[in-house]
Amino acid sequence: MADPEEVVKGLEIIKELKKGPWPSYIGETEKTRYPLKLYAASLYLKRDLWTTGGYVSVPGVPTGILMRVTSRPDIGESANVVRIYLPSGNFVTSKMLRNIADFADKYGVSMVHAITTSEDFEIPGIPKERIRDFVSEFRASGMEVGSTGDAFRNTTTCVGPALCEYALFNAPKLRDDFYDRFNDYAKYPTFPHKMKLKVSGCPLDCARATQKGDIAIVGSWEGAPRIVKEKIENMPKERKEEIARSCPTGAISIRKGQLDIDGGLCIQCMKCIVMSDGALLPGERKKYLLYVGGKLRGKKGPFTAKLVEKFDDPYQAFDLIDKIIEVYIENAARKERLGDMLFRIGMKNFLHLIGKEERAHNVKDLRTNIFIKVTDEEKEKMMKELKKSIGGE
Amino acid sequence: MEGPPRPFTDYMPDILKRNMGRWKGHRMVEPGIMEHLSDSEKIYTVRAASTSNARYSTETIRKFADLADRYFGGYMRFTGAFNPEFFARTLEDARRLKKELEEMGFPVGGWGNHLWNITSCAGYFHCALAATDAPSIAKSLGDAAFKYFNQEELPAKLTLAVSGCPSACGGGFLADISIVGIHTEIPIVTENVKSCDLMGTAMICPVGAIQLKQAEKTIEIRENLCIGCGLCVGACSGIIFKTPEKTDGHAILVGGKASSIPPGTQLGRVVVPFLPNDPPRYELTVKAVMRIIETWKREARKGERLIAWIERIGWERFFEKTGLPFYQQSMDDLDLRSLMLLREGGGK
């Protein structure tokens, strides 16, 4: 049977996308059994030809497997997508890659989605009736599926101390330990909506934790960056001046030809460290920052995460995460991300719910409206605090 | 074992295990090739561009595995920005690896003051929610901005991301320049709505525009409240966009970044609110993005990320210098907080 017009015209359109220096996904797709005609037709028609999917229930995978349903079975079949966990830091071995390729050949359409934005792998194109076999055989090969449903999605980390001198703690190890403790929350869909923990080893935040993490742990420190003596001594004078000038808070000055950093002014932004070729490194008094409420999707659009607490040990964050989960399950409406809930109830109420007092590090800015409600009791407490701080009875 | 394969150190080459926490510095040798130094050892990493939607044939995945075997005992990794990243023992090896990757069609580049990579979601390729086809836009942008990936230098790091809908799975909002698909029509309710979880669908609406009609087993969308986010269309097959080919398109956002370096973590801001879907090459979209990149390249100071430059000169001059028109839709008039207070009866 001849292809319908939209397929013929669509295939012409996608030919153009094989040209050019950037790696072509069309070229790759042609080497697979993916229904390229369906995709080609959607480009010609300018409308998505997949329809609302949902999840396939599979015994042993309580969070489900992603379903993809075609609206044009005549030109492309429905298929499902299995999401695969990678080791922390996204380290893979050739053995693992070949194993995944074997499964994609046997069960899928010989295509691998080698790495998603949430840093999993996916094998697309697995028919519904074969998912059960896939999952049991895949697990027997030492790998695990998951990261779907209203549960903890994949926790991503930066590469950490495995390949980076900035890392303030072993972020990939923390991910391993997180799954030792919290895997049930990743396996069973017990949350109002999905939840993501992201972990970055330093404030440069390569894991994009503060943009994407419902909960984020970011390594930081207090005071000035560490100066590596033997390296700073060989640094040309102009370079030092450039670094001093670049500091956004003016914490760096040059004294007797050497860099002098005022730890009291440092905001740990890492700008000087990035410019210093290893002569400056993150400071020794380590702190670990826990943020909440970052997300891209969700009811109220994207939010960056807000700082909740600073810890001396990253593992102290785990107990607070337990508490946050409890508060989230109890207080969020259905399909409400933590960030949306925070927006609805306000940071102040959230902090009280997780048993924290509000402090100045919790805010980026202060209120400008003056319609403040204060009870007599609160007034008395406020005056007491003020007198205690600045004196005056 | 349940959960991800672990410990992760089992999947790491010995040199990384030995030097865990002992790295002293790194430098970019050339775009895409990085040298990492510890006290006594060094390692090179070689980073390639990904296909725009990060889909590969199993044939290519096996070739990656072969490269990893030949150059580093079978070890490699993938970055969060989709790049396949290989290891090499010497600079000569790294350059040989680069050559092999480029012969396979995967140019090596990124890092430093270059375009790092382009991330994209599935778009029409494998998702039901797409308002625009992210992979083809990403490919077109990659071809147009290719010289910044491994040749010409920019003022600072540049990331690009394309997402097919406001869910932003492809990283829309995050990147220095992001493209995000948008719907501009109000969805309609069809007969199929009876098969949906009505309460769940009503609750997913961010602005309370869905009214539940329990008795008639249907819902009604209040047009004056609907913001066209598409969340209900994703949740219920009985709600559809009627003419997406005419009304769907995408917006250009600028200024997203994650790092702490001032101005800190930022999300993208809408500078071009709507562009039509125009596959395969999206000429107008690509032209607008290239105009932003080129203006930034010409005007910014060294080390100044796109949003840092814009914050320094102000938005008025951003529009002046890029020549992009300022659209009223770039002004934020969607005050969600007030809407919420109205709906939920005020707050403290």
XYZ file of C-alpha atoms in Angstrom:
741
model
C 0.000 0.000 0.000
C 1.308 3.453 -0.888
C 2.104 5.847 1.923
C -0.382 8.640 2.571
C 0.523 12.139 1.386
C 1.629 13.427 4.802
C 4.181 10.628 5.084
C 5.605 11.220 1.599
C 5.856 14.983 2.169
C 7.117 14.468 5.716
C 9.928 12.191 4.590
C 11.022 14.968 2.210
C 11.136 17.405 5.141
C 13.241 15.186 7.354
C 15.776 14.575 4.575
C 16.862 18.181 5.151
C 17.598 17.337 8.796
C 20.272 14.828 7.786
C 22.465 17.645 6.483
C 24.756 19.909 8.484
C 27.652 19.454 10.927
C 25.622 18.793 14.104
C 25.056 15.037 14.699
C 21.820 14.097 12.952
C 19.210 12.246 14.962
C 17.456 11.391 11.714
C 20.583 9.628 10.466
C 20.722 7.691 13.736
C 17.010 6.923 13.660
C 17.236 5.480 10.158
C 19.493 2.779 11.572
C 16.690 1.695 13.947
C 13.159 0.326 13.668
C 11.596 3.464 15.149
C 8.398 4.516 13.238
C 10.027 7.366 11.333
C 6.988 7.701 9.056
C 4.880 8.769 12.027
C 7.403 11.413 13.000
C 7.782 12.609 9.408
C 4.019 12.989 9.062
C 3.818 14.985 12.298
C 6.401 17.455 10.996
C 4.431 17.912 7.791
C 1.086 18.224 9.605
C 2.671 20.381 12.344
C 0.886 18.437 15.020
C 1.933 15.820 17.527
C 0.707 12.365 16.514
C 1.249 10.706 19.893
C -1.714 10.927 22.246
C -2.105 10.950 26.000
C -0.353 7.927 27.399
C -0.033 7.391 31.125
C 1.583 4.336 32.628
C 1.556 0.607 31.959
C 1.136 -1.381 35.161
C 3.719 -4.080 35.491
C 4.023 -6.405 38.468
C 7.209 -5.561 40.325
C 7.308 -1.984 39.004
C 4.804 -0.151 41.229
C 5.540 3.259 39.660
C 4.717 1.904 36.191
C 6.288 2.031 32.746
C 5.797 5.039 30.453
C 3.141 4.436 27.826
C 3.270 6.004 24.362
C 0.119 5.722 22.275
C -0.040 6.490 18.573
C -3.005 8.327 17.109
C -2.151 6.960 13.652
C -1.729 3.176 13.948
C -1.692 3.016 10.145
C 1.734 4.677 9.963
C 3.310 3.979 13.351
C 2.698 1.612 16.219
C 2.187 2.417 19.878
C 5.153 1.673 22.037
C 6.358 2.048 25.567
C 9.467 3.485 27.071
C 11.479 1.857 29.811
C 13.625 4.092 31.951
C 16.896 2.763 33.306
C 18.989 3.898 36.247
C 22.672 4.635 35.700
C 25.420 4.466 38.335
C 26.051 7.766 40.141
C 28.073 10.279 38.144
C 26.757 8.621 34.960
C 29.769 6.343 34.749
C 29.092 3.490 32.367
C 31.131 0.547 31.174
C 31.298 -0.924 27.698
C 29.816 -4.115 29.133
C 26.815 -2.169 30.421
C 26.376 -0.329 27.107
C 26.430 -3.572 25.136
C 23.980 -5.163 27.542
C 21.578 -2.230 27.086
C 22.051 -2.381 23.310
C 21.241 -6.105 23.361
C 17.988 -5.427 25.210
C 17.102 -2.584 22.828
C 17.637 -4.950 19.885
C 15.713 -7.807 21.414
C 12.752 -5.943 22.926
C 12.778 -2.425 21.505
C 13.382 -0.814 18.144
C 17.206 -0.942 18.309
C 17.265 2.569 19.711
C 18.709 3.815 22.996
C 17.984 7.210 24.505
C 21.449 7.732 25.899
C 20.894 10.152 28.421
C 17.752 12.000 29.313
C 17.603 15.426 30.939
C 17.073 13.633 34.258
C 20.157 11.536 33.564
C 18.604 8.134 33.048
C 18.796 5.979 29.943
C 15.658 4.943 28.109
C 14.868 2.087 25.785
C 11.928 3.116 23.581
C 9.555 1.012 21.553
C 8.808 -1.977 23.758
C 5.372 -3.533 23.110
C 3.065 -3.767 26.113
C 2.906 -7.551 26.202
C 6.692 -7.898 26.340
C 7.399 -5.474 29.171
C 7.042 -8.070 31.879
C 9.641 -10.329 30.291
C 11.867 -7.359 29.641
C 11.819 -6.245 33.256
C 12.596 -9.646 34.737
C 15.348 -10.392 32.236
C 16.803 -6.892 32.570
C 16.902 -7.137 36.343
C 18.606 -10.504 36.121
C 21.341 -8.754 34.123
C 22.090 -6.542 37.131
C 20.294 -3.354 36.029
C 17.187 -1.664 37.338
C 14.258 0.196 35.797
C 12.452 3.059 37.525
C 12.318 6.842 37.855
C 8.651 7.115 36.911
C 5.399 7.944 38.663
C 4.616 9.985 41.753
C 7.748 8.903 43.545
C 11.366 10.004 43.848
C 12.592 10.315 40.290
C 16.221 9.754 39.486
C 18.598 11.599 41.782
C 21.273 13.282 39.720
C 24.675 14.394 40.902
C 27.690 16.067 39.420
C 30.814 13.986 38.898
C 32.092 15.067 42.319
C 35.584 14.294 43.631
C 35.941 11.495 41.066
C 37.059 14.032 38.479
C 36.796 17.514 39.951
C 38.943 19.426 42.410
C 36.130 21.746 43.465
C 33.883 19.069 45.018
C 33.279 19.764 48.709
C 31.954 16.283 49.336
C 31.435 12.988 47.625
C 28.196 13.827 45.815
C 27.916 10.582 43.809
C 28.487 8.549 46.998
C 25.706 10.514 48.682
C 23.382 9.446 45.859
C 24.317 5.794 46.454
C 23.616 6.209 50.167
C 20.383 8.046 49.436
C 19.097 5.009 47.556
C 20.205 2.704 50.383
C 17.970 4.665 52.711
C 15.158 6.050 50.552
C 14.682 3.494 47.783
C 11.159 2.629 48.922
C 10.096 6.190 48.156
C 11.595 5.776 44.680
C 9.996 2.404 44.107
C 6.444 3.017 45.367
C 4.304 5.949 44.180
C 3.376 7.414 47.549
C 3.761 11.133 46.817
C 1.165 13.661 45.588
C 3.362 14.264 42.535
C 6.871 13.468 41.412
C 9.776 14.528 43.579
C 13.401 15.058 42.619
C 16.556 15.219 44.693
C 19.551 16.765 42.969
C 23.038 16.892 44.422
C 25.894 19.221 43.455
C 29.357 19.082 44.968
C 29.971 22.837 44.886
C 28.086 26.098 44.295
C 28.788 25.981 40.552
C 25.975 23.453 40.596
C 26.739 21.283 37.565
C 23.786 19.057 38.493
C 21.521 22.118 38.134
C 20.203 21.253 41.582
C 18.961 24.733 42.426
C 17.022 24.938 39.176
C 15.508 21.477 39.010
C 15.525 19.947 42.476
C 12.391 19.724 44.583
C 15.074 19.043 47.147
C 18.655 20.021 46.430
C 21.871 19.472 48.364
C 24.760 21.730 47.367
C 28.250 21.738 48.834
C 29.552 25.108 50.024
C 31.750 26.569 52.752
C 32.079 29.449 55.197
C 34.707 32.158 55.000
C 37.329 32.676 52.337
C 38.449 30.284 49.600
C 41.584 28.275 50.290
C 44.763 29.695 48.765
C 47.203 27.132 47.334
C 50.522 28.761 48.268
C 52.902 27.233 45.734
C 50.542 28.073 42.861
C 49.707 31.609 43.905
C 53.384 32.476 44.221
C 53.982 31.778 40.547
C 50.960 33.735 39.406
C 51.736 36.911 37.428
C 50.827 40.195 39.080
C 48.287 41.204 36.390
C 46.473 37.925 36.834
C 46.165 38.531 40.579
C 44.844 42.009 39.936
C 42.319 40.648 37.488
C 41.087 38.139 40.064
C 40.857 40.810 42.758
C 38.869 43.093 40.460
C 36.476 40.306 39.509
C 35.229 39.703 43.042
C 31.593 40.876 43.150
C 31.720 41.818 46.845
C 35.187 43.373 46.867
C 36.452 40.736 49.290
C 39.803 40.360 47.520
C 42.639 42.845 47.798
C 46.343 42.620 47.085
C 48.602 43.039 50.073
C 52.388 42.832 49.765
C 51.973 41.353 46.313
C 49.746 38.535 47.563
C 46.006 37.945 47.393
C 44.244 38.772 50.615
C 40.674 37.483 50.890
C 38.278 38.759 53.517
C 36.233 35.694 54.494
C 33.619 37.902 56.104
C 32.741 39.392 52.721
C 33.013 36.220 50.635
C 29.683 34.940 49.295
C 31.148 31.645 48.030
C 30.214 32.387 44.428
C 33.414 30.704 43.104
C 34.144 33.373 40.513
C 37.758 33.838 41.662
C 38.224 30.083 41.998
C 37.151 29.461 38.419
C 39.583 32.138 37.193
C 42.566 30.956 39.244
C 43.743 27.757 37.466
C 43.798 25.824 40.722
C 45.509 28.509 42.836
C 42.283 29.081 44.752
C 40.004 26.283 45.903
C 36.809 26.110 47.992
C 37.391 26.875 51.684
C 38.007 24.377 54.482
C 35.043 25.186 56.755
C 32.594 23.143 54.738
C 28.859 23.710 54.778
C 26.136 21.807 52.987
C 23.088 23.692 51.812
C 19.659 22.144 51.547
C 17.256 23.840 49.134
C 13.611 23.059 48.397
C 11.011 23.892 45.800
C 12.913 24.118 42.529
C 11.174 22.811 39.436
C 10.463 23.543 35.801
C 7.142 21.922 35.259
C 4.200 22.111 37.573
C 1.140 24.158 38.173
C 2.703 27.555 38.520
C 5.609 27.469 36.137
C 9.291 27.307 36.925
C 10.816 28.252 40.279
C 14.382 28.254 41.494
C 14.937 26.469 44.787
C 14.965 28.246 48.134
C 17.561 27.744 50.838
C 16.221 26.017 53.946
C 19.135 24.941 56.071
C 22.920 24.805 56.288
C 24.518 21.645 57.641
C 28.023 20.738 58.750
C 27.651 17.232 57.339
C 25.732 16.427 54.152
C 24.240 13.324 55.752
C 22.443 15.468 58.316
C 20.214 16.453 55.421
C 18.726 12.948 55.248
C 16.696 13.322 58.445
C 15.328 16.644 57.258
C 14.447 15.058 53.910
C 12.427 12.481 55.830
C 10.570 15.302 57.548
C 10.019 17.192 54.275
C 8.557 14.062 52.680
C 6.163 13.697 55.596
C 5.046 17.338 55.344
C 4.738 17.112 51.560
C 2.562 14.003 51.642
C 0.338 15.504 54.315
C -0.061 19.010 52.936
C 0.203 18.950 49.157
C -2.869 18.733 46.969
C -2.973 16.065 44.303
C -0.489 16.673 41.481
C 1.065 19.572 43.328
C 4.852 19.761 43.244
C 6.673 20.751 46.399
C 7.492 24.138 44.850
C 3.825 24.786 44.094
C 2.850 23.826 47.620
C 5.482 26.178 48.966
C 4.081 28.951 46.821
C 0.582 28.264 48.105
C 1.314 27.997 51.825
C 4.308 30.337 51.931
C 7.875 29.685 53.067
C 7.091 30.729 56.628
C 4.403 28.105 57.100
C 6.546 25.500 55.400
C 9.439 26.132 57.755
C 7.146 25.787 60.754
C 5.749 22.525 59.383
C 9.213 21.002 59.080
C 10.052 22.259 62.560
C 12.421 25.093 61.621
C 12.585 28.702 62.720
C 12.760 31.236 59.905
C 16.161 32.873 59.533
C 17.705 35.488 57.268
C 19.309 32.871 55.017
C 15.814 31.653 54.071
C 15.013 34.798 52.101
C 16.449 36.440 49.025
C 14.582 39.663 49.661
C 12.289 41.163 52.289
C 8.669 42.240 52.100
C 7.785 45.681 50.803
C 4.149 45.830 51.855
C 3.557 47.165 55.308
C 0.192 45.564 56.158
C 1.568 43.469 58.949
C -0.482 41.527 61.459
C 1.193 41.180 64.852
C -0.350 39.848 68.053
C 0.421 41.393 71.454
C 2.326 38.295 72.393
C 4.467 38.524 69.272
C 5.094 42.235 69.862
C 6.410 41.539 73.334
C 8.676 38.798 72.037
C 9.963 41.041 69.259
C 10.866 43.830 71.691
C 12.605 41.392 73.980
C 14.706 40.062 71.112
C 15.602 43.541 69.926
C 16.649 44.700 73.402
C 18.666 41.565 73.866
C 20.481 42.171 70.595
C 21.153 45.903 70.698
C 20.793 46.630 74.417
C 18.535 49.161 76.144
C 16.215 48.363 78.983
C 19.794 -4.814 44.062
C 16.959 -2.326 43.984
C 17.618 1.207 42.789
C 20.572 2.299 40.677
C 23.616 0.050 40.225
C 26.024 0.855 43.068
C 28.557 1.506 44.444
C 29.321 3.826 41.545
C 33.035 3.236 42.039
C 32.561 -0.223 40.475
C 31.896 1.520 37.174
C 34.860 3.871 37.340
C 38.367 3.342 35.958
C 41.131 2.694 38.531
C 42.832 6.030 37.934
C 39.699 7.853 39.094
C 39.392 5.602 42.155
C 43.046 6.206 43.075
C 42.711 9.958 42.687
C 39.247 10.404 44.176
C 39.373 13.752 45.982
C 43.021 14.236 44.984
C 42.544 16.204 41.764
C 44.461 19.457 41.801
C 43.458 21.249 38.644
C 42.078 21.070 35.155
C 42.517 22.994 31.933
C 40.949 23.014 28.517
C 43.554 21.947 25.973
C 41.260 22.729 23.067
C 37.475 22.730 22.698
C 36.204 19.349 23.892
C 39.517 18.115 25.319
C 40.176 18.674 29.011
C 43.244 17.742 31.039
C 42.811 16.849 34.727
C 45.847 16.751 37.010
C 46.355 15.131 40.391
C 49.653 15.029 42.331
C 51.206 12.371 40.184
C 48.810 11.477 37.387
C 46.779 12.983 34.605
C 43.783 12.037 32.548
C 42.202 13.552 29.445
C 38.500 13.709 28.836
C 37.061 14.069 25.361
C 33.541 15.382 24.993
C 31.445 14.918 21.859
C 28.238 16.595 20.699
C 25.159 14.447 21.147
C 22.418 13.992 18.596
C 19.922 16.712 19.403
C 17.439 14.401 21.152
C 20.152 12.043 22.457
C 18.690 9.052 20.635
C 21.220 6.648 19.173
C 21.016 3.441 17.217
C 22.292 0.364 19.032
C 24.955 0.238 16.318
C 26.321 3.603 17.514
C 26.020 2.628 21.196
C 28.169 -0.436 20.423
C 30.686 1.776 18.619
C 30.884 3.971 21.725
C 31.516 0.817 23.752
C 34.293 -0.190 21.341
C 35.933 3.232 21.666
C 35.758 2.997 25.456
C 37.351 -0.460 25.273
C 40.172 0.620 23.006
C 41.053 3.848 24.772
C 40.315 3.295 28.425
C 39.605 -0.281 29.447
C 35.885 0.013 28.717
C 35.050 3.099 30.773
C 33.224 6.266 29.735
C 30.501 8.533 31.035
C 27.660 10.788 29.915
C 27.274 14.369 31.071
C 24.064 15.927 32.321
C 24.002 17.997 29.134
C 23.818 14.813 26.981
C 27.460 14.705 25.815
C 29.084 11.305 25.530
C 32.407 11.762 27.367
C 35.425 9.515 26.828
C 38.706 9.157 28.705
C 42.244 9.084 27.306
C 45.673 8.516 28.883
C 47.678 10.901 26.703
C 46.977 13.988 24.626
C 47.890 12.035 21.481
C 45.275 9.426 22.397
C 42.743 12.172 23.087
C 43.330 13.658 19.653
C 43.089 10.237 17.992
C 39.842 9.666 19.856
C 38.592 13.044 18.669
C 39.391 12.108 15.088
C 37.589 8.790 15.372
C 34.517 10.396 16.919
C 34.423 13.045 14.222
C 34.659 10.400 11.525
C 31.633 8.753 13.134
C 29.750 12.055 12.809
C 30.137 13.224 16.412
C 32.203 16.414 16.514
C 34.213 17.062 19.666
C 33.868 20.429 21.347
C 32.376 22.435 24.171
C 33.796 23.619 27.498
C 35.381 26.976 28.256
C 34.012 29.959 26.397
C 32.177 27.902 23.821
C 28.785 26.430 23.120
C 28.721 23.392 25.449
C 25.923 21.347 23.971
C 22.268 21.577 23.058
C 19.677 19.666 25.048
C 16.235 18.873 23.748
C 13.176 16.874 24.736
C 11.410 14.323 22.573
C 9.026 16.770 20.907
C 6.863 15.134 18.237
C 9.383 12.293 18.293
C 7.996 10.491 21.314
C 5.709 12.657 23.435
C 2.024 13.477 23.512
C 2.319 17.019 24.850
C 4.585 18.743 22.355
C 3.595 22.153 21.034
C 6.698 22.294 18.920
C 9.173 19.734 17.649
C 12.212 20.236 19.854
C 14.714 17.856 18.166
C 14.455 19.466 14.733
C 14.823 22.973 16.210
C 17.809 21.811 18.250
C 19.420 20.283 15.163
C 18.866 23.499 13.194
C 20.352 25.601 16.003
C 23.299 23.205 16.313
C 24.095 23.527 12.625
C 23.795 27.327 12.732
C 25.844 27.833 15.906
C 28.318 25.061 15.171
C 31.372 27.317 14.860
C 30.942 28.311 18.512
C 31.078 24.658 19.568
C 34.652 23.942 18.550
C 36.127 26.948 16.769
C 35.256 30.548 17.602
C 35.376 31.740 21.161
C 32.471 33.466 22.924
C 32.621 35.827 25.937
C 31.671 32.947 28.272
C 29.993 29.583 28.438
C 26.868 29.201 26.296
C 24.170 26.582 26.737
C 21.158 26.064 24.493
C 18.036 24.064 25.281
C 14.857 23.302 23.391
C 11.654 22.076 25.027
C 8.528 21.129 23.160
C 6.084 22.422 25.768
C 6.006 24.428 29.009
C 6.808 21.264 30.987
C 10.357 22.019 29.865
C 11.701 18.448 29.988
C 14.347 19.438 27.454
C 15.730 21.988 29.869
C 13.821 25.068 28.662
C 14.207 27.947 31.189
C 17.586 26.514 32.281
C 19.871 27.469 29.465
C 21.393 30.783 28.407
C 19.065 30.632 25.438
C 16.064 28.327 25.607
C 13.266 27.620 23.174
C 10.000 26.503 24.775
C 6.938 25.309 22.873
C 3.673 27.082 23.666
C 0.005 26.576 22.889
C -1.941 29.720 22.114
C -5.464 28.314 21.950
C -7.926 27.255 24.605
C -8.362 23.478 24.631
C -11.803 22.034 23.911
C -13.703 19.300 25.720
C -14.818 16.305 23.639
C -17.103 13.316 24.256
C -14.105 11.222 25.390
C -13.911 13.284 28.561
C -16.216 10.776 30.232
C -13.386 8.260 30.386
C -11.142 10.692 32.310
C -10.535 11.173 35.986
C -12.568 14.400 36.119
C -11.617 15.499 39.613
C -7.943 14.872 38.894
C -8.165 16.843 35.663
C -9.895 19.768 37.370
C -7.305 19.832 40.120
C -4.358 19.917 37.769
C -5.398 23.328 36.420
C -3.090 26.003 37.863
C -5.624 28.813 37.558
C -8.844 27.059 38.498
C -10.255 27.412 34.996
C -11.772 23.927 34.938
C -15.235 23.675 36.372
C -16.425 20.249 37.365
C -19.936 19.302 36.198
C -20.369 16.283 38.394
C -23.972 15.565 37.431
C -23.367 15.638 33.664
C -20.072 13.748 34.145
C -18.164 16.403 32.265
C -16.090 19.506 32.785
C -16.181 23.013 31.418
C -13.163 25.186 30.632
C -13.645 28.830 31.516
C -12.019 30.596 28.611
C -11.377 33.871 30.368
C -9.269 32.128 33.008
C -7.461 29.519 30.887
C -3.770 30.248 30.262
C -3.323 27.460 27.683
C -0.648 25.605 29.643
C -1.786 22.231 28.311
C -1.581 20.349 31.615
C -5.213 19.174 31.311
C -4.602 17.984 27.740
C -1.811 15.813 29.087
C -3.966 14.488 31.889
C -7.142 13.657 29.942
C -7.534 12.340 26.401
C -10.978 13.972 26.218
C -9.468 17.451 26.204
C -7.676 18.446 23.027
C -6.221 21.367 21.164
C -8.292 21.734 18.034
C -5.920 23.303 15.521
C -2.392 22.991 16.879
C -0.924 23.300 13.382
C -2.184 26.901 13.307
C -1.860 27.922 16.947
C 1.143 26.060 18.385
C 4.545 27.646 18.267
C 7.475 28.463 20.481
C 9.007 31.274 22.490
C 12.640 32.288 22.924
C 13.841 32.764 26.484
C 17.226 34.101 27.510
C 19.299 34.241 30.660
C 18.930 30.915 32.451
C 21.910 29.577 34.372
C 22.598 27.366 37.382
C 25.899 28.462 38.866
C 26.360 30.648 41.903
C 28.506 33.193 40.078
C 26.567 36.494 40.090
C 23.783 37.002 39.194
C 23.333 33.505 40.652
C 20.792 30.884 39.676
C 18.475 32.281 37.026
C 15.571 31.121 34.903
C 15.075 32.220 31.309
C 12.984 35.301 30.451
C 10.718 35.541 27.449
C 12.195 37.833 24.801
C 10.332 36.536 21.747
C 6.890 35.377 22.885
C 5.812 33.534 19.755
C 7.327 32.065 16.641
C 5.465 29.718 14.301
C 6.481 26.089 13.837
C 8.305 26.048 10.569
C 10.101 22.734 10.025
C 12.557 21.611 8.945
C 14.858 24.616 9.462
C 12.902 27.231 11.445
C 14.749 30.059 9.647
C 13.266 32.917 11.673
C 13.866 31.241 15.041
C 17.448 30.366 14.160
C 18.070 33.904 12.902
C 16.755 35.447 16.126
C 18.864 33.131 18.299
C 21.972 33.790 16.233
C 21.325 37.532 16.481
C 21.267 37.272 20.283
C 24.476 35.204 20.357
C 26.299 37.503 17.951
C 25.265 40.689 19.743
C 26.348 39.229 23.080
C 29.640 38.105 21.538
C 30.314 41.585 20.193
C 29.242 43.574 23.268
C 29.945 41.526 26.391
C 33.104 41.585 28.486
C 35.246 38.495 28.724
C 33.778 36.048 31.210
C 30.339 37.646 31.151
C 27.510 35.124 30.763
C 24.546 36.243 28.681
C 22.383 37.237 31.658
C 25.286 39.011 33.391
C 25.732 41.143 30.274
C 21.999 41.880 30.082
C 21.856 42.813 33.761
C 24.742 45.209 33.260
C 23.291 47.012 30.246
C 19.581 46.667 31.068
C 16.729 45.205 29.026
C 16.047 48.375 27.089
C 19.538 48.288 25.586
C 19.305 44.534 25.072
C 16.415 45.113 22.675
C 18.152 48.116 21.111
C 21.401 46.310 20.506
C 19.976 43.026 19.264
C 17.405 44.834 17.137
C 14.700 42.485 18.403
C 11.332 44.204 18.807
C 9.976 44.502 22.324
C 6.630 42.748 22.570
C 4.053 43.594 25.211
C 3.781 39.852 25.949
C 7.258 39.968 27.487
C 5.773 41.917 30.382
C 4.567 39.714 33.178
C 0.876 40.266 33.731
C 0.047 36.833 35.033
C -0.019 37.475 38.747
C -0.530 33.950 39.998
C -0.224 34.927 43.619
C -3.185 37.317 43.370
C -5.205 34.749 41.459
C -4.535 32.258 44.217
C -5.529 34.667 46.936
C -8.783 35.446 45.146
C -9.543 31.786 44.771
C -8.532 30.641 48.202
C -9.911 33.526 50.191
C -6.781 35.418 51.138
C -3.739 34.552 53.182
C -1.807 35.994 56.041
